[in-house]
Amino acid sequence: MCVDDVSLGTPVPAALHSERRIRSFHPRKGRMSDAQRGALARLWKAYGIRVDGESLLDLDQLFGIGGPDATEPDATEPNASRPDTSGQHAAEQRAAGRPVVLEIGFGMGDATATMAAADPGTGILAVDVHTPGHGNLLRRIESDQLGNVRLAEGDAVVLLRDQLAPDSVDGLRIYFPDPWPKARHHKRRLIQPEFVALAVSRLRPGSVVHCATDWEPYAEQMLEVLSASPDLENLHPQGSGYAPRPDWRPVTKFEQQGLDKGHTIQDLLFRRR
């Protein structure tokens, strides 16, 4: 993604550019509407962070939680929600803070905004590489007055590995990730044993991993990989192992496209031991 075109932040360190790792995504810049571009320009500094792999995030500070004087960041105060670059004890500091769920791949962000409005007591850290989606979600944050959403732009693996402390996150949501249907591309699928081990290490005990897909072969892989993790337990082990669709998960754009094609939607709910 060309950061300079959309003013999302400082350039990615060279080390991340040269990192040799199979990625599950292609950076997408896309075409932004005037409303999305305007929201990005006005609100990014207050609600967004750049995934740079350089420092741990203090989630309490990011979401304006912690002390008696803590408040939600105001869009007119650009530095109100910047992360604490010295947050070496982020997990411990969050013992009594607002729970924060990590959502990987939020698309245009409409489902994220709906879930945030329905559960204002839970913070959502939403990470993606899709620039118009960042602009659209920021627009929803402003129009819906959502104080519990923060955006991250960049690679979710780098965010998990280098910027989130162990046992610091209260849930993981991955809805309709790219299924990479061709056999030669299966290695690019996000839900792999190595990724799950990393992600689970950042979750607090009792946190829920919630995945959903409309691609049956990928659903089978998700079920196999999640079931094989010694740190996770299936909340719906009977029958197929898939979970009923939770009422609180909105229908996403990609989900509707799958439904229109006659695909079966599968939800998976696992809990961190």
mmCIF file of C-alpha atoms in Angstrom:
data_model
loop_
_atom_site.group_PDB
_atom_site.id
_atom_site.type_symbol
_atom_site.label_atom_id
_atom_site.label_comp_id
_atom_site.label_asym_id
_atom_site.label_seq_id
_atom_site.Cartn_x
_atom_site.Cartn_y
_atom_site.Cartn_z
ATOM 1 C CA MET A 1 0.000 0.000 0.000
ATOM 2 C CA CYS A 2 1.257 3.457 -0.799
ATOM 3 C CA VAL A 3 1.074 5.246 2.511
ATOM 4 C CA ASP A 4 1.999 8.650 1.163
ATOM 5 C CA ASP A 5 -1.129 8.751 -1.015
ATOM 6 C CA VAL A 6 -3.500 8.503 1.925
ATOM 7 C CA SER A 7 -1.475 10.026 4.781
ATOM 8 C CA LEU A 8 -1.932 7.085 7.129
ATOM 9 C CA GLY A 9 1.350 7.601 8.922
ATOM 10 C CA THR A 10 5.080 7.056 8.761
ATOM 11 C CA PRO A 11 6.643 4.676 6.240
ATOM 12 C CA VAL A 12 7.005 1.022 7.142
ATOM 13 C CA PRO A 13 10.489 0.185 8.438
ATOM 14 C CA ALA A 14 12.727 -1.406 5.837
ATOM 15 C CA ALA A 15 12.959 -4.576 7.919
ATOM 16 C CA LEU A 16 9.261 -5.269 7.367
ATOM 17 C CA HIS A 17 9.583 -4.754 3.615
ATOM 18 C CA SER A 18 12.411 -7.297 3.440
ATOM 19 C CA GLU A 19 10.827 -9.858 5.746
ATOM 20 C CA ARG A 20 10.553 -13.153 3.866
ATOM 21 C CA ARG A 21 7.165 -14.589 4.790
ATOM 22 C CA ILE A 22 4.176 -15.859 2.850
ATOM 23 C CA ARG A 23 1.389 -13.343 3.365
ATOM 24 C CA SER A 24 -2.328 -14.000 3.374
ATOM 25 C CA PHE A 25 -3.206 -10.715 1.663
ATOM 26 C CA HIS A 26 -2.329 -8.361 -1.140
ATOM 27 C CA PRO A 27 -2.188 -4.689 -0.104
ATOM 28 C CA ARG A 28 -5.153 -2.911 -1.684
ATOM 29 C CA LYS A 29 -5.378 0.827 -2.121
ATOM 30 C CA GLY A 30 -8.592 1.012 -4.129
ATOM 31 C CA ARG A 31 -10.656 4.038 -5.018
ATOM 32 C CA MET A 32 -11.954 6.203 -2.196
ATOM 33 C CA SER A 33 -15.034 8.375 -2.191
ATOM 34 C CA ASP A 34 -14.749 12.001 -1.148
ATOM 35 C CA ALA A 35 -16.478 11.143 2.136
ATOM 36 C CA GLN A 36 -14.004 8.351 2.872
ATOM 37 C CA ARG A 37 -11.023 10.499 1.973
ATOM 38 C CA GLY A 38 -12.314 13.341 4.136
ATOM 39 C CA ALA A 39 -12.869 11.045 7.118
ATOM 40 C CA LEU A 40 -9.373 9.635 6.712
ATOM 41 C CA ALA A 41 -7.863 13.123 6.698
ATOM 42 C CA ARG A 42 -9.866 14.329 9.707
ATOM 43 C CA LEU A 43 -9.878 11.309 11.969
ATOM 44 C CA TRP A 44 -6.916 9.024 11.305
ATOM 45 C CA LYS A 45 -4.593 10.635 13.849
ATOM 46 C CA ALA A 46 -7.214 10.281 16.573
ATOM 47 C CA TYR A 47 -8.406 6.755 15.837
ATOM 48 C CA GLY A 48 -5.747 5.046 13.735
ATOM 49 C CA ILE A 49 -2.329 3.528 14.189
ATOM 50 C CA ARG A 50 0.236 2.334 11.700
ATOM 51 C CA VAL A 51 1.484 -1.230 12.174
ATOM 52 C CA ASP A 52 5.233 -0.696 12.271
ATOM 53 C CA GLY A 53 6.448 -3.597 14.414
ATOM 54 C CA GLU A 54 8.519 -1.253 16.557
ATOM 55 C CA SER A 55 6.817 -1.084 19.939
ATOM 56 C CA LEU A 56 4.170 -2.695 22.125
ATOM 57 C CA LEU A 57 0.775 -1.053 22.208
ATOM 58 C CA ASP A 58 -0.692 0.080 25.493
ATOM 59 C CA LEU A 59 -4.308 -0.826 24.789
ATOM 60 C CA ASP A 60 -5.607 1.107 27.774
ATOM 61 C CA GLN A 61 -4.026 4.281 26.499
ATOM 62 C CA LEU A 62 -5.079 3.563 22.939
ATOM 63 C CA PHE A 63 -8.719 3.292 24.020
ATOM 64 C CA GLY A 64 -8.544 6.033 26.637
ATOM 65 C CA ILE A 65 -8.940 3.678 29.576
ATOM 66 C CA GLY A 66 -7.257 3.398 32.926
ATOM 67 C CA GLY A 67 -7.245 6.457 35.141
ATOM 68 C CA PRO A 68 -9.971 8.652 36.606
ATOM 69 C CA ASP A 69 -9.240 11.334 34.023
ATOM 70 C CA ALA A 70 -9.294 8.961 31.053
ATOM 71 C CA THR A 71 -11.681 10.007 28.313
ATOM 72 C CA GLU A 72 -12.475 8.947 24.800
ATOM 73 C CA PRO A 73 -10.196 10.716 22.288
ATOM 74 C CA ASP A 74 -11.635 13.690 20.483
ATOM 75 C CA ALA A 75 -11.154 13.880 16.721
ATOM 76 C CA THR A 76 -9.939 17.450 17.173
ATOM 77 C CA GLU A 77 -7.054 16.269 19.345
ATOM 78 C CA PRO A 78 -4.789 14.309 16.972
ATOM 79 C CA ASN A 79 -2.541 12.793 19.625
ATOM 80 C CA ALA A 80 -5.271 11.730 22.055
ATOM 81 C CA SER A 81 -5.117 8.028 21.252
ATOM 82 C CA ARG A 82 -1.522 7.417 20.305
ATOM 83 C CA PRO A 83 0.026 4.215 21.701
ATOM 84 C CA ASP A 84 2.478 4.195 24.577
ATOM 85 C CA THR A 85 5.800 3.302 22.991
ATOM 86 C CA SER A 86 7.206 2.209 26.339
ATOM 87 C CA GLY A 87 4.333 -0.148 27.209
ATOM 88 C CA GLN A 88 6.363 -3.138 28.360
ATOM 89 C CA HIS A 89 3.668 -4.165 30.849
ATOM 90 C CA ALA A 90 0.611 -3.639 28.684
ATOM 91 C CA ALA A 91 -1.134 -6.847 29.691
ATOM 92 C CA GLU A 92 -0.717 -6.217 33.412
ATOM 93 C CA GLN A 93 -1.881 -2.619 33.122
ATOM 94 C CA ARG A 94 -5.130 -3.777 31.522
ATOM 95 C CA ALA A 95 -6.278 -5.962 34.411
ATOM 96 C CA ALA A 96 -9.281 -3.746 35.153
ATOM 97 C CA GLY A 97 -9.640 -2.030 31.771
ATOM 98 C CA ARG A 98 -12.223 -2.319 29.036
ATOM 99 C CA PRO A 99 -12.025 -5.655 27.181
ATOM 100 C CA VAL A 100 -10.516 -5.281 23.724
ATOM 101 C CA VAL A 101 -11.254 -7.619 20.828
ATOM 102 C CA LEU A 102 -9.003 -7.836 17.778
ATOM 103 C CA GLU A 103 -10.784 -8.021 14.423
ATOM 104 C CA ILE A 104 -8.618 -9.035 11.478
ATOM 105 C CA GLY A 105 -9.883 -7.999 8.060
ATOM 106 C CA PHE A 106 -12.868 -5.682 8.497
ATOM 107 C CA GLY A 107 -13.476 -4.880 4.817
ATOM 108 C CA MET A 108 -15.546 -1.699 4.557
ATOM 109 C CA GLY A 109 -16.140 -1.724 8.318
ATOM 110 C CA ASP A 110 -19.946 -1.620 8.358
ATOM 111 C CA ALA A 111 -20.264 -4.862 10.329
ATOM 112 C CA THR A 112 -17.563 -3.634 12.717
ATOM 113 C CA ALA A 113 -19.439 -0.395 13.311
ATOM 114 C CA THR A 114 -22.692 -2.268 13.941
ATOM 115 C CA MET A 115 -21.054 -4.566 16.510
ATOM 116 C CA ALA A 116 -19.333 -1.612 18.195
ATOM 117 C CA ALA A 117 -22.624 0.276 18.528
ATOM 118 C CA ALA A 118 -24.352 -2.791 19.988
ATOM 119 C CA ASP A 119 -21.588 -3.378 22.580
ATOM 120 C CA PRO A 120 -20.071 -0.031 23.610
ATOM 121 C CA GLY A 121 -18.365 -1.594 26.623
ATOM 122 C CA THR A 122 -16.035 -3.617 24.400
ATOM 123 C CA GLY A 123 -13.206 -2.045 22.466
ATOM 124 C CA ILE A 124 -12.563 -3.231 18.914
ATOM 125 C CA LEU A 125 -9.090 -2.970 17.429
ATOM 126 C CA ALA A 126 -9.771 -3.507 13.725
ATOM 127 C CA VAL A 127 -6.828 -4.195 11.417
ATOM 128 C CA ASP A 128 -6.836 -4.284 7.622
ATOM 129 C CA VAL A 129 -4.838 -3.136 4.607
ATOM 130 C CA HIS A 130 -7.764 -1.760 2.588
ATOM 131 C CA THR A 131 -7.596 2.038 2.442
ATOM 132 C CA PRO A 132 -11.225 2.763 1.415
ATOM 133 C CA GLY A 133 -12.331 0.492 4.249
ATOM 134 C CA HIS A 134 -10.368 2.593 6.741
ATOM 135 C CA GLY A 135 -12.000 5.726 5.389
ATOM 136 C CA ASN A 136 -15.472 4.210 5.523
ATOM 137 C CA LEU A 137 -15.074 2.901 9.075
ATOM 138 C CA LEU A 138 -13.772 6.276 10.233
ATOM 139 C CA ARG A 139 -16.821 7.865 8.629
ATOM 140 C CA ARG A 140 -19.040 5.466 10.607
ATOM 141 C CA ILE A 141 -17.137 6.219 13.820
ATOM 142 C CA GLU A 142 -17.935 9.890 13.318
ATOM 143 C CA SER A 143 -21.552 9.551 12.189
ATOM 144 C CA ASP A 144 -22.462 6.888 14.767
ATOM 145 C CA GLN A 145 -20.412 8.502 17.560
ATOM 146 C CA LEU A 146 -18.470 5.321 18.277
ATOM 147 C CA GLY A 147 -15.877 5.752 21.010
ATOM 148 C CA ASN A 148 -14.852 2.095 21.203
ATOM 149 C CA VAL A 149 -13.214 1.473 17.808
ATOM 150 C CA ARG A 150 -9.580 1.943 16.835
ATOM 151 C CA LEU A 151 -8.096 1.133 13.438
ATOM 152 C CA ALA A 152 -4.738 -0.399 12.565
ATOM 153 C CA GLU A 153 -3.328 -0.308 9.041
ATOM 154 C CA GLY A 154 -0.894 -3.045 8.103
ATOM 155 C CA ASP A 155 -0.014 -6.704 8.552
ATOM 156 C CA ALA A 156 -1.975 -8.436 11.318
ATOM 157 C CA VAL A 157 0.839 -10.933 11.879
ATOM 158 C CA VAL A 158 3.283 -8.115 12.618
ATOM 159 C CA LEU A 159 0.722 -6.508 14.917
ATOM 160 C CA LEU A 160 0.244 -9.747 16.854
ATOM 161 C CA ARG A 161 3.890 -10.724 16.949
ATOM 162 C CA ASP A 162 5.556 -7.409 17.678
ATOM 163 C CA GLN A 163 2.987 -4.969 19.058
ATOM 164 C CA LEU A 164 0.554 -6.927 21.237
ATOM 165 C CA ALA A 165 1.724 -8.337 24.547
ATOM 166 C CA PRO A 166 0.956 -11.925 25.592
ATOM 167 C CA ASP A 167 -2.429 -12.304 27.323
ATOM 168 C CA SER A 168 -3.440 -8.744 26.377
ATOM 169 C CA VAL A 169 -6.446 -9.267 24.067
ATOM 170 C CA ASP A 170 -9.937 -10.419 25.060
ATOM 171 C CA GLY A 171 -11.114 -11.969 21.814
ATOM 172 C CA LEU A 172 -10.302 -12.568 18.142
ATOM 173 C CA ARG A 173 -12.682 -12.140 15.203
ATOM 174 C CA ILE A 174 -11.844 -13.239 11.668
ATOM 175 C CA TYR A 175 -14.830 -13.038 9.359
ATOM 176 C CA PHE A 176 -14.677 -14.220 5.763
ATOM 177 C CA PRO A 177 -10.924 -14.097 5.182
ATOM 178 C CA ASP A 178 -9.679 -14.689 1.664
ATOM 179 C CA PRO A 179 -10.185 -18.437 1.040
ATOM 180 C CA TRP A 180 -7.434 -18.627 -1.570
ATOM 181 C CA PRO A 181 -9.366 -21.396 -3.370
ATOM 182 C CA LYS A 182 -6.630 -22.590 -5.731
ATOM 183 C CA ALA A 183 -4.590 -25.445 -4.279
ATOM 184 C CA ARG A 184 -1.277 -23.753 -4.989
ATOM 185 C CA HIS A 185 -2.439 -20.765 -2.909
ATOM 186 C CA HIS A 186 -3.637 -22.671 0.167
ATOM 187 C CA LYS A 187 -0.354 -21.788 1.878
ATOM 188 C CA ARG A 188 -1.567 -18.171 1.869
ATOM 189 C CA ARG A 189 -4.632 -18.879 3.976
ATOM 190 C CA LEU A 190 -4.526 -17.021 7.258
ATOM 191 C CA ILE A 191 -5.759 -19.843 9.483
ATOM 192 C CA GLN A 192 -2.660 -22.030 9.727
ATOM 193 C CA PRO A 193 -1.167 -23.741 12.818
ATOM 194 C CA GLU A 194 1.643 -21.202 13.179
ATOM 195 C CA PHE A 195 -0.726 -18.243 12.990
ATOM 196 C CA VAL A 196 -3.165 -19.767 15.469
ATOM 197 C CA ALA A 197 -0.363 -20.456 17.955
ATOM 198 C CA LEU A 198 0.756 -16.819 17.710
ATOM 199 C CA ALA A 199 -2.757 -15.407 17.982
ATOM 200 C CA VAL A 200 -3.728 -17.603 20.938
ATOM 201 C CA SER A 201 -0.613 -16.516 22.832
ATOM 202 C CA ARG A 202 -1.940 -12.932 22.773
ATOM 203 C CA LEU A 203 -5.375 -13.896 24.136
ATOM 204 C CA ARG A 204 -6.350 -13.891 27.779
ATOM 205 C CA PRO A 205 -7.635 -17.212 29.149
ATOM 206 C CA GLY A 206 -11.363 -17.434 28.495
ATOM 207 C CA SER A 207 -11.195 -15.298 25.356
ATOM 208 C CA VAL A 208 -13.172 -16.461 22.339
ATOM 209 C CA VAL A 209 -11.846 -16.997 18.826
ATOM 210 C CA HIS A 210 -14.657 -16.490 16.321
ATOM 211 C CA CYS A 211 -14.132 -17.325 12.655
ATOM 212 C CA ALA A 212 -16.650 -17.421 9.822
ATOM 213 C CA THR A 213 -16.405 -18.408 6.164
ATOM 214 C CA ASP A 214 -18.631 -19.317 3.237
ATOM 215 C CA TRP A 215 -15.978 -21.514 1.586
ATOM 216 C CA GLU A 216 -16.556 -25.091 2.766
ATOM 217 C CA PRO A 217 -13.004 -26.410 2.195
ATOM 218 C CA TYR A 218 -11.630 -23.471 4.178
ATOM 219 C CA ALA A 219 -14.194 -24.086 6.936
ATOM 220 C CA GLU A 220 -12.920 -27.655 7.176
ATOM 221 C CA GLN A 221 -9.340 -26.414 7.412
ATOM 222 C CA MET A 222 -10.299 -23.877 10.082
ATOM 223 C CA LEU A 223 -12.028 -26.577 12.118
ATOM 224 C CA GLU A 224 -9.053 -28.908 11.814
ATOM 225 C CA VAL A 225 -6.463 -26.285 12.733
ATOM 226 C CA LEU A 226 -8.397 -24.763 15.625
ATOM 227 C CA SER A 227 -9.315 -28.190 17.014
ATOM 228 C CA ALA A 228 -5.651 -29.226 16.941
ATOM 229 C CA SER A 229 -4.557 -26.322 19.138
ATOM 230 C CA PRO A 230 -3.940 -27.536 22.710
ATOM 231 C CA ASP A 231 -4.818 -24.069 23.987
ATOM 232 C CA LEU A 232 -8.322 -23.927 22.483
ATOM 233 C CA GLU A 233 -11.570 -25.743 23.164
ATOM 234 C CA ASN A 234 -14.508 -25.928 20.786
ATOM 235 C CA LEU A 235 -17.610 -24.320 22.273
ATOM 236 C CA HIS A 236 -19.797 -26.505 20.023
ATOM 237 C CA PRO A 237 -18.034 -29.877 19.853
ATOM 238 C CA GLN A 238 -21.142 -31.913 19.147
ATOM 239 C CA GLY A 239 -22.189 -32.827 15.638
ATOM 240 C CA SER A 240 -20.213 -31.118 12.889
ATOM 241 C CA GLY A 241 -18.198 -28.969 15.291
ATOM 242 C CA TYR A 242 -19.483 -25.764 13.711
ATOM 243 C CA ALA A 243 -21.370 -23.189 15.774
ATOM 244 C CA PRO A 244 -24.827 -21.756 15.133
ATOM 245 C CA ARG A 245 -24.577 -18.297 13.642
ATOM 246 C CA PRO A 246 -24.601 -15.825 16.570
ATOM 247 C CA ASP A 247 -27.385 -13.261 16.364
ATOM 248 C CA TRP A 248 -24.964 -10.469 17.228
ATOM 249 C CA ARG A 249 -22.735 -11.031 14.180
ATOM 250 C CA PRO A 250 -24.038 -8.816 11.370
ATOM 251 C CA VAL A 251 -24.191 -10.103 7.813
ATOM 252 C CA THR A 252 -21.089 -8.835 6.034
ATOM 253 C CA LYS A 253 -20.732 -7.847 2.405
ATOM 254 C CA PHE A 254 -18.676 -10.962 1.638
ATOM 255 C CA GLU A 255 -21.132 -13.143 3.510
ATOM 256 C CA GLN A 256 -24.038 -11.815 1.455
ATOM 257 C CA GLN A 257 -22.103 -12.476 -1.739
ATOM 258 C CA GLY A 258 -21.598 -16.062 -0.604
ATOM 259 C CA LEU A 259 -25.262 -16.452 0.265
ATOM 260 C CA ASP A 260 -26.234 -15.101 -3.143
ATOM 261 C CA LYS A 261 -24.124 -17.862 -4.675
ATOM 262 C CA GLY A 262 -25.793 -20.541 -2.544
ATOM 263 C CA HIS A 263 -22.805 -21.072 -0.251
ATOM 264 C CA THR A 264 -23.212 -22.404 3.279
ATOM 265 C CA ILE A 265 -21.983 -20.091 6.022
ATOM 266 C CA GLN A 266 -19.992 -21.738 8.801
ATOM 267 C CA ASP A 267 -19.180 -20.101 12.132
ATOM 268 C CA LEU A 268 -16.528 -21.483 14.483
ATOM 269 C CA LEU A 269 -16.321 -20.548 18.161
ATOM 270 C CA PHE A 270 -13.355 -21.666 20.256
ATOM 271 C CA ARG A 271 -12.318 -20.557 23.744
ATOM 272 C CA ARG A 272 -8.795 -19.994 25.023
ATOM 273 C CA ARG A 273 -8.064 -22.417 27.850
#
